[in-house]
XYZ file of C-alpha atoms in Angstrom:
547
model
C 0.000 0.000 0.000
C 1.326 3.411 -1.173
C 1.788 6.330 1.413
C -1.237 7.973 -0.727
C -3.356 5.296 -0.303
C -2.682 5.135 3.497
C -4.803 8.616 3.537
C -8.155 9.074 5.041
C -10.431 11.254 5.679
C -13.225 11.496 8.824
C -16.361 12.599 8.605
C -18.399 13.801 11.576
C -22.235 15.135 12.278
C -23.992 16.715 15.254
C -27.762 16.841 14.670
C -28.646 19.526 17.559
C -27.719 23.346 18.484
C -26.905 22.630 21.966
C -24.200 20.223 20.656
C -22.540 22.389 18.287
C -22.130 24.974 21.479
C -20.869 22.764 24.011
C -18.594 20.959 21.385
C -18.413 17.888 22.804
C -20.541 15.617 20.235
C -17.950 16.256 17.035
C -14.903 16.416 19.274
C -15.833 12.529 20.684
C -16.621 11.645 17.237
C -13.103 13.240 15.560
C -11.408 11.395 18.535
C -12.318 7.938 17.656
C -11.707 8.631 14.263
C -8.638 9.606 14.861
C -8.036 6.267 16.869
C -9.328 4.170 14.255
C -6.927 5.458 11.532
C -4.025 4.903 13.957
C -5.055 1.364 14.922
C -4.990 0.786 10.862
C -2.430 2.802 9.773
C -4.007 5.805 8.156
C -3.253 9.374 7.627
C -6.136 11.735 8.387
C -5.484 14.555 5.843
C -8.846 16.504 6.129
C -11.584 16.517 8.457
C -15.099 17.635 7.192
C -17.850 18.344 9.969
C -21.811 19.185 9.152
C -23.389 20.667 12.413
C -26.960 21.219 13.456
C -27.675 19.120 10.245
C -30.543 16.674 10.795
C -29.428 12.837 9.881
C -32.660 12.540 7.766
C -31.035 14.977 5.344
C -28.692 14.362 1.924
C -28.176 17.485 1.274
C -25.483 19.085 3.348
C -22.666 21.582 2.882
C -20.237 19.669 4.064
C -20.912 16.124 2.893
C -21.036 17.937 -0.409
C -17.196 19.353 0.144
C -16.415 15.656 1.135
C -17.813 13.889 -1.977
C -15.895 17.066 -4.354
C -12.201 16.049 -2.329
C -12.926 12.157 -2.730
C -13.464 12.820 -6.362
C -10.852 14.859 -7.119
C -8.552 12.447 -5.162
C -10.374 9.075 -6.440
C -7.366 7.741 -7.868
C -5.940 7.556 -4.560
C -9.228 5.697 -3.425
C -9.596 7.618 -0.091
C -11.144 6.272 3.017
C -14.225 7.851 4.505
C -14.349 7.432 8.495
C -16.984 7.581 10.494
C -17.687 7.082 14.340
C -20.992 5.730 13.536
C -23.697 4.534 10.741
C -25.919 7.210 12.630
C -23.747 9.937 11.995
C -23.677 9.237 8.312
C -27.794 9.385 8.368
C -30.538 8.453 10.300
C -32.648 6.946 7.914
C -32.862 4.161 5.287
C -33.374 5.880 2.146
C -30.481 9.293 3.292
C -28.398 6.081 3.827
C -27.990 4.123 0.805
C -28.186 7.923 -1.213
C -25.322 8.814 0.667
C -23.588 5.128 0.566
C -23.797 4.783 -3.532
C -22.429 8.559 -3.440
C -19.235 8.054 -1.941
C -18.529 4.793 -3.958
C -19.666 6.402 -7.025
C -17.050 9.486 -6.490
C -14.028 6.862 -5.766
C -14.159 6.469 -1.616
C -14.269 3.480 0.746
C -16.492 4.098 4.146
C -15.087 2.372 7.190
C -16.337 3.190 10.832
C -14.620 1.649 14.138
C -18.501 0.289 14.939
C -19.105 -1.723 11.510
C -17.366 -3.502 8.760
C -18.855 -2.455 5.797
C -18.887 -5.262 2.360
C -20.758 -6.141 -1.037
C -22.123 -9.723 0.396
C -25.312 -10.121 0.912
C -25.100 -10.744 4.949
C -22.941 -7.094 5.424
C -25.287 -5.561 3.679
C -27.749 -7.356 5.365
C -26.862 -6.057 8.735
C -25.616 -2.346 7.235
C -29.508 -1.946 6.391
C -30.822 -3.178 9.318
C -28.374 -1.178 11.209
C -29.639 1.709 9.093
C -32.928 0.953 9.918
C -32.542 0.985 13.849
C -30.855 4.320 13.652
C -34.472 5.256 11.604
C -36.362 4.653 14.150
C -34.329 5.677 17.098
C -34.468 8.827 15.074
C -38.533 8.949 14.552
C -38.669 7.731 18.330
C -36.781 10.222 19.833
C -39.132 12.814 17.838
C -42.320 11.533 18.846
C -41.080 11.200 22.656
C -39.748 15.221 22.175
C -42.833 16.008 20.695
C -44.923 14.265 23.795
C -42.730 16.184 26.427
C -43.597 19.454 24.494
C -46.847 18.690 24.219
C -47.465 17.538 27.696
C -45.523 21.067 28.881
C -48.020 23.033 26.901
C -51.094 21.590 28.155
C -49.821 22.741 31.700
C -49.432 26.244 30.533
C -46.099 26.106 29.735
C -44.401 27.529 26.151
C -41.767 24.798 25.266
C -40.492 26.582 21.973
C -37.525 28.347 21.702
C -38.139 31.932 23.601
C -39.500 34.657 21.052
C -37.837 38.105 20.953
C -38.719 39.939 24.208
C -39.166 36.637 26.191
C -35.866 34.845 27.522
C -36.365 31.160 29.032
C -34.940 30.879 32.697
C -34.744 27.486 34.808
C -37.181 27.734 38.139
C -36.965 25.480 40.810
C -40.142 23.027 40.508
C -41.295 24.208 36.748
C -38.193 23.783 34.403
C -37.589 26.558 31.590
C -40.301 29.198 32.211
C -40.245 32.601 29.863
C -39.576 35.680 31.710
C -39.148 39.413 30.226
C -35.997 39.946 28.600
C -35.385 43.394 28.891
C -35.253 46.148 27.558
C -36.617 44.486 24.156
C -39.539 43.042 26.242
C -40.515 46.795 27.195
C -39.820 48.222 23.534
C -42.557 45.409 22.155
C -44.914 45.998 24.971
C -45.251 49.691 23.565
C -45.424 48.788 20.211
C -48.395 45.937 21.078
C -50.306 48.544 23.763
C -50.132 51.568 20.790
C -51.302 49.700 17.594
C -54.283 48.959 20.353
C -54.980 51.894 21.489
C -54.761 53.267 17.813
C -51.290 55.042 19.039
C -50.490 53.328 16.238
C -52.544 53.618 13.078
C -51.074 51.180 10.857
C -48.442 48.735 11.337
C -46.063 50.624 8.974
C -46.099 53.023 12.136
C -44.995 49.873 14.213
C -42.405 49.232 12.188
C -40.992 52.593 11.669
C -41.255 52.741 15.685
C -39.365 49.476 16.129
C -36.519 50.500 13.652
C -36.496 53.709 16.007
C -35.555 51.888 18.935
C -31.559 50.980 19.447
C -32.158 48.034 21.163
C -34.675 46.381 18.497
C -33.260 43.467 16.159
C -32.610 44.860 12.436
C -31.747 43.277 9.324
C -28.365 44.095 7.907
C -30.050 47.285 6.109
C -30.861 48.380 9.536
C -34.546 47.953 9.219
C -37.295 45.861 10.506
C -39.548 43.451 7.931
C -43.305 43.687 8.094
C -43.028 40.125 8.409
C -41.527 40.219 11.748
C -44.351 43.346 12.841
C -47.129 41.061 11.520
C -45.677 38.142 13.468
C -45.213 39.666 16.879
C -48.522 41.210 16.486
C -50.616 37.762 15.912
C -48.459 35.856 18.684
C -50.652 34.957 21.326
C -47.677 34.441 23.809
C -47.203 37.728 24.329
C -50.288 38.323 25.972
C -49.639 35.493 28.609
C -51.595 32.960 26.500
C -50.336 29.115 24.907
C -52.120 27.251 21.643
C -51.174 24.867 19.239
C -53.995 24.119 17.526
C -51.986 20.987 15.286
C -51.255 19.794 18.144
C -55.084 19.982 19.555
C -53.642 22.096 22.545
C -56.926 24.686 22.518
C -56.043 28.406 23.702
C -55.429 28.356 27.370
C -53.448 30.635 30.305
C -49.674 30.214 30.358
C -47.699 29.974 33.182
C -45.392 32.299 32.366
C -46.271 35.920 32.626
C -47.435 38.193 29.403
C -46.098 41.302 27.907
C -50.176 42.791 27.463
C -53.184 41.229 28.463
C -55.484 39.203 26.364
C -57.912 41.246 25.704
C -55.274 44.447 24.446
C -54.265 40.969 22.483
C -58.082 40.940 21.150
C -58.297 44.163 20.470
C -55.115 43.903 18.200
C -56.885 41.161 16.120
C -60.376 43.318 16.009
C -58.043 45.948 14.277
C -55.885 43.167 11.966
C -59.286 42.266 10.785
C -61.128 45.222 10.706
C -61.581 48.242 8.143
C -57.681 49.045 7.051
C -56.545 52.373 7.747
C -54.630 54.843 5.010
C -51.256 54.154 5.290
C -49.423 57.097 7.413
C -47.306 59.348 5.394
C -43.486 58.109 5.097
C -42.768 62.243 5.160
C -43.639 63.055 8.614
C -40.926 63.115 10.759
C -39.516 64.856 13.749
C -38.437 68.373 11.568
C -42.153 69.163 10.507
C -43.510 67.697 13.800
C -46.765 70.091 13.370
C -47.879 68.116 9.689
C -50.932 66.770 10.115
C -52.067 68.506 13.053
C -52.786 71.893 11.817
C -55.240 73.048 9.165
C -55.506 76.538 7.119
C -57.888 78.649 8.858
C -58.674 79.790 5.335
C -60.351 76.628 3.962
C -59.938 74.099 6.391
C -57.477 71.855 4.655
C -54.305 70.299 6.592
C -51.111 72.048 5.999
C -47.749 70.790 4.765
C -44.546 71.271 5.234
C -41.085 71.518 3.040
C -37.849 72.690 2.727
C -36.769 75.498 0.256
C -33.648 76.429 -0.954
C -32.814 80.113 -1.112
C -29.991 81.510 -3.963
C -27.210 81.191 -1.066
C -28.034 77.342 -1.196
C -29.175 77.222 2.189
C -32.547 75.660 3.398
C -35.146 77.137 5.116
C -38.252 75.279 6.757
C -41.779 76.314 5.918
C -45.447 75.574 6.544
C -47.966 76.343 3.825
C -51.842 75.468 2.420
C -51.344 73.523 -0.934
C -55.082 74.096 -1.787
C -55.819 75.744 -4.616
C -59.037 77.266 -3.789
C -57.169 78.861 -0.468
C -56.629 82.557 -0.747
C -53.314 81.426 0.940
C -52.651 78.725 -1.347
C -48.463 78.256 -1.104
C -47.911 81.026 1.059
C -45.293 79.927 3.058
C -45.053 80.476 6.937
C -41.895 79.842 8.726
C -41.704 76.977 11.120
C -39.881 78.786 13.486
C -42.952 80.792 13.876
C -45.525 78.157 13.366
C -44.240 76.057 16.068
C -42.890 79.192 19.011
C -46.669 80.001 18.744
C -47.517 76.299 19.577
C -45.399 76.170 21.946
C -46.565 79.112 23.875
C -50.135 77.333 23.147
C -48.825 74.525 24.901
C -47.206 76.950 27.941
C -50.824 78.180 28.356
C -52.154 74.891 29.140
C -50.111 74.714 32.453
C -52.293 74.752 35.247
C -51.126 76.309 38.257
C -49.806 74.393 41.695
C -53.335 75.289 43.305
C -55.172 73.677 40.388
C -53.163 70.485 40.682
C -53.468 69.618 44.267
C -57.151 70.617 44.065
C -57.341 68.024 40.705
C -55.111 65.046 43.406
C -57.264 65.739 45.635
C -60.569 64.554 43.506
C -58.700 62.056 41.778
C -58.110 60.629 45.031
C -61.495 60.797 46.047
C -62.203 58.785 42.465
C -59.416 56.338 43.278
C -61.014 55.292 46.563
C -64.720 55.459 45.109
C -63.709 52.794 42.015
C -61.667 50.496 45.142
C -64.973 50.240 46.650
C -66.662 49.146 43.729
C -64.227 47.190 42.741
C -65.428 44.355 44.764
C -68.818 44.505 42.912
C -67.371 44.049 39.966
C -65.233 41.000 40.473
C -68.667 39.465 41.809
C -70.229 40.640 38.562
C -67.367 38.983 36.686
C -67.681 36.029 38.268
C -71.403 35.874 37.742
C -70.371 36.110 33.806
C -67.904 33.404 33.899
C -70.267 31.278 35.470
C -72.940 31.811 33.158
C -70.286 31.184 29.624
C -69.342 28.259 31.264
C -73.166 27.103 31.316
C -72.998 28.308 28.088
C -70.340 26.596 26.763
C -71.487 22.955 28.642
C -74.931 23.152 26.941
C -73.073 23.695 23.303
C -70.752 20.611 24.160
C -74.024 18.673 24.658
C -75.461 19.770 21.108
C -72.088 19.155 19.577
C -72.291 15.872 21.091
C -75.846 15.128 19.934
C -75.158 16.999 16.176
C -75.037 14.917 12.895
C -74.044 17.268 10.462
C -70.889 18.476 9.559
C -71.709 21.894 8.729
C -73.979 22.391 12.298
C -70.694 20.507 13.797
C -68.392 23.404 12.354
C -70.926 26.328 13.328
C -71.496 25.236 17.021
C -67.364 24.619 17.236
C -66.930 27.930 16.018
C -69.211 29.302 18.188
C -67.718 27.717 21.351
C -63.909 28.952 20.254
C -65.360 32.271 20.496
C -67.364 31.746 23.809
C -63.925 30.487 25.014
C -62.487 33.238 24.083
C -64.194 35.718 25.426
C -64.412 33.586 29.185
C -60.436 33.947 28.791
C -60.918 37.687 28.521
C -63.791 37.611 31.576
C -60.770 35.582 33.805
C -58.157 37.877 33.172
C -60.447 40.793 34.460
C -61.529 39.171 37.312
C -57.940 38.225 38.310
C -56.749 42.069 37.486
C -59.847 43.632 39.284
C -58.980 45.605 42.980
C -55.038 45.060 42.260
C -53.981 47.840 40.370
C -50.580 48.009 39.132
C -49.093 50.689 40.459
C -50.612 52.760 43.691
C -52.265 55.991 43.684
C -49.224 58.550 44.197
C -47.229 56.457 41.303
C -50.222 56.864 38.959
C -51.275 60.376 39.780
C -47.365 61.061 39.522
C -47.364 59.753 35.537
C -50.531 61.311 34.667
C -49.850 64.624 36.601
C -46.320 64.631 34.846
C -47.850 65.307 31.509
C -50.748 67.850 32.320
C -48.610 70.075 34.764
C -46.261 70.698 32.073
C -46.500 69.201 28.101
C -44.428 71.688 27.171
C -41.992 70.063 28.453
C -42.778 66.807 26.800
C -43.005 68.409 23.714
C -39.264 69.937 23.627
C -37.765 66.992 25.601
C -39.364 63.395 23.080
C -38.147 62.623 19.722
C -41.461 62.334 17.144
C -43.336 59.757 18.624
C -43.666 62.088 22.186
C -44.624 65.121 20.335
C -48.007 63.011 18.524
C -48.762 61.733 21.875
C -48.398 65.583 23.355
C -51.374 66.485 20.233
C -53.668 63.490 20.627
C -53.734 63.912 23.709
C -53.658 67.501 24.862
C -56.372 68.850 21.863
C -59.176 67.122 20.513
C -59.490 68.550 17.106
C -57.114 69.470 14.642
C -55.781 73.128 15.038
C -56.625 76.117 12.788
C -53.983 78.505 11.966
C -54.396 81.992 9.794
C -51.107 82.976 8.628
C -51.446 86.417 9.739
C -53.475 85.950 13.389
C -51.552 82.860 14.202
C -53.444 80.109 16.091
C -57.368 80.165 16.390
C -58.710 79.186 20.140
C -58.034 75.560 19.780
C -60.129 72.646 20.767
C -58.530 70.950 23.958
C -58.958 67.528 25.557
C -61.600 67.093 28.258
C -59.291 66.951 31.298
C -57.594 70.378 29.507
C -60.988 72.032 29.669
C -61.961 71.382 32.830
C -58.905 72.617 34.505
C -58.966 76.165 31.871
C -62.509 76.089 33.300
C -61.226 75.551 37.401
C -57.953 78.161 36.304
C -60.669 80.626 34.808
C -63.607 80.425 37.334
C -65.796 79.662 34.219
C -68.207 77.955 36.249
C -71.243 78.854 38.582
C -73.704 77.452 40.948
C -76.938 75.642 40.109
C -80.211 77.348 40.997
C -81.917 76.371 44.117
C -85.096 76.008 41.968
C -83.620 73.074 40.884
C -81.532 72.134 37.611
C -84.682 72.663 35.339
C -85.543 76.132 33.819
C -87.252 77.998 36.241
C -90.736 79.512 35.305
C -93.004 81.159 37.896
C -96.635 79.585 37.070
C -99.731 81.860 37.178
C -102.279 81.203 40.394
C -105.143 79.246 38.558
C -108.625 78.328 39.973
C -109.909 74.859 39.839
C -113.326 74.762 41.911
C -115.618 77.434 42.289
C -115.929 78.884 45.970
C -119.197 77.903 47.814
C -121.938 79.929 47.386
C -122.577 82.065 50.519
C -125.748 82.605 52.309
C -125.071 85.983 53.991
C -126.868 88.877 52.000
C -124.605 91.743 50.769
C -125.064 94.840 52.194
C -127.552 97.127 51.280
C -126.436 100.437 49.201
C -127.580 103.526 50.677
C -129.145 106.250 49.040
C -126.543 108.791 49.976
C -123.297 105.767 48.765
C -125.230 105.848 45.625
C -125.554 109.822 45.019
C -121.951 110.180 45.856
C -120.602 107.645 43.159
C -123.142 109.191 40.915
C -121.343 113.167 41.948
C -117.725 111.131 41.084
């Protein structure tokens, strides 16, 4: 035997993730290669390794480099080692594929655990070898698929954690998912705004996602609307597990969600509701004011640009595009557009004596809805126990049904009914614990309406919409030579200008209705009297006669 023909190669295979990171699977399986060709006399020239490659596969990157060396080096007829007839494939058919391969490109396969021949009895036991390592493989996926199974029918998510979740071991429970933060925060506002209509379209959650730092991007540093669509249809993030494959029916996780169910519902209502306009790619945070302000002229939102004067530099202006407008492209600078707005906003401040007078009723609400708080846990309970009624008398008609269509109608039905117990639960369980107490609260709320001003100079974009939406109720009107028309604030805006101002008064005592004096009327005739009227005297008589 030549010194060429003494060559050999090895050939290893780790099927899992977890193997390739710990490293121990292909080092144990280069190592008794490595024996092998020692114990026969055999150079190992090349090693060639395919990790987290399922057995059950031919195609793989490396077996593909392997077959390419053994051809070009077929002459030398080089030896193919491997620890094990698993790690070539686990299963029949990838087997002999891969076996008539490596013959066909010039190689001999030899493995420490079998001796591979052409008779009928080696082959023989190379197939049912094959075979074993099959089903070991098809085994071992029906017993992980069990386990996962069994996990999620007790609530808990056995898949690999999805971005804003990160799997930690607890004592008791195994792997349970727990925020991973501060992605887990930057979804939870993304989720809560398209909700709450923050969030208009999900082209705004995307553009807000590729906004935050700390929020996975593609190598173009954006965000697909494949990944917005998925995060906004996973049911995990609102606390909840399903597999419907796997017959696993929508049920409370264990682990804790990033919104509640029914902010989850409310998501879907909008996925499959009326679709919105897209929002306009153009606003941004240097024309912060498009959109929200309309020609006091003809009532038509204003837009914004830049223009270039003969110096090349670029000046910022707001200006009606409507041709009808008397003011139709006649441009206002944004400078003073938005100092006016601002002193709008400074306007809005209510003084120190206005906010402790507003804490103090808002306490006097907080305590008033934690009394009735217990009332409406009872009245939530009532509800559950009347859907589960409910849904027990549509099992029985289910049961008793023939027909495949009435089948599929009542089933329907009872997803939904399900659905909307899960949503009943979840308020009962939330009910008289608030999240935060009443100073933390009033402190959030009171941070915004003692000052949005400074809101409004301090947040990028999305802060600056949220100061509008929620600070005036209308769009505002703005005359290019008057400035800003008395705008339209938010309710909790007008009542304290109307606390600040005095614009208020006490009811009548008459009562709350218009007041009208009524007339005396008459009803019954007085009784008739029996005493005679007095009798007119001559002299009474003369004198009205002299008068």
């Amino acid at each position: 035997m030549t010194q060429s023909q003494n060559n050999a190669v090895s050939y290893v295979r780790v099927s899992s993730a977890a193997q390739v990171q710990k490293g121990h699977g292909a080092e144990s399986q280069a190592a008794r290669c490595e024996q092998y060709a020692k114990s026969k006399g055999y150079t190992i020239v090349k090693s060639f390794a395919d990790k987290a490659v399922s057995g059950s596969l031919i195609e793989r990157p490396a077996m593909r480099q392997l077959l390419d060396y053994i051809y070009e080096h077929r002459e030398e007829q080089v030896r193919v080692i491997i620890d094990d007839i698993s790690r070539l494939a686990r299963g029949l058919e990838a087997h002999l594929a891969l076996r008539a391969a490596i013959a066909q490109a010039g190689g001999i396969l030899e493995s420490p655990s079998i001796e591979f021949g052409e008779d009928s009895d080696s082959q023989l036991i190379e197939h049912l070898l094959a075979s074993v390592s099959q089903h070991a493989r098809v085994k071992n996926a029906e017993q992980t698929r069990n386990r996962m199974e069994a996990r999620m029918r007790n609530g808990y998510y056995p898949f690999s954690p999805p971005w804003g979740f990160k799997s930690v071991t607890m004592q008791g429970q195994g792997k349970l998912l727990t925020r991973d933060e501060p992605l887990a925060s930057i979804i939870q506002e993304g989720l809560e705004g398209y909700a709450s209509g923050l969030f208009q379209t999900q082209a705004e959650v995307k553009r807000f996602f590729e906004g935050q730092p700390d929020f996975p991007k593609t190598r173009f540093g954006t965000v697909t609307n494949e990944t917005v669509n998925r995060i906004l249809n996973r049911v995990v993030y609102a606390g909840m597990v399903e597999r419907t494959e796997w017959g696993v029916s929508l049920q409370q996780g264990k682990h804790e969600g990033l919104v509640s169910f029914e902010t989850f519902e409310k998501i879907q209502e909008r996925l499959k509701g009326k679709a919105y306009a897209a929002a306009r790619p153009d606003i941004n945070a240097e024309f912060p004011l498009r959109g929200a302000v309309e020609c006091a002229d003809c009532d038509s939102p204003m837009t914004a640009s830049f223009s270039k004067s003969k110096t090349g530099a670029k000046h910022a202006y707001y200006m009606c595009f409507n041709k009808a407008c008397p003011s139709c492209r006649k441009s206002i600078r944004r400078d003073k557009m938005e100092g006016e707005f601002e002193t709008l906003l400074q306007n809005l401040v209510p003084s120190q004596k206005m906010v402790t007078l507003f804490k103090a009723m808002f306490k006097i609400a907080w305590n008033m809805q934690a009394a009735q708080s217990l009332s409406m846990k009872r009245d939530l309970q009532r509800k559950i126990a009347a859907s589960d009624k409910d849904i027990e008398k549509l099992l029985d008609r289910i049961f008793n049904a023939s027909n495949g269509t009435v089948i599929a109608a009542y089933e329907s039905k009872l997803e939904n009914l399900e659905r909307e117990k899960l949503v009943l639960m979840e308020k009962a369980q939330k009910t008289g614990k608030p999240k935060r107490s009443f100073d933390e609260m009033f402190e959030l709320a009171i941070g915004f309406l003692s000052n949005p001003r400074k809101i409004w100079d301090r947040d990028e974009l999305l802060g600056k919409k949220t100061v509008l939406r929620l600070a005036f109720s209308a769009p505002l009107s703005y005359h290019r030579e008057t400035g800003f028309r008395t705008p339209q604030t938010s309710s909790i805006f007008k009542a304290l200008g109307a606390v600040n101002t005095g614009n208020f008064k006490m009811a009548e005592r008459q009562g709350f209705e218009p007041w009208v004096r009524s007339l005396a009327q008459r009803f019954s005739r007085p009784p008739h009297s029996t005493t005679l009227a007095p009798l007119r005297t001559s002299a009474n008589c003369l004198g009205n006669h002299s008068h």
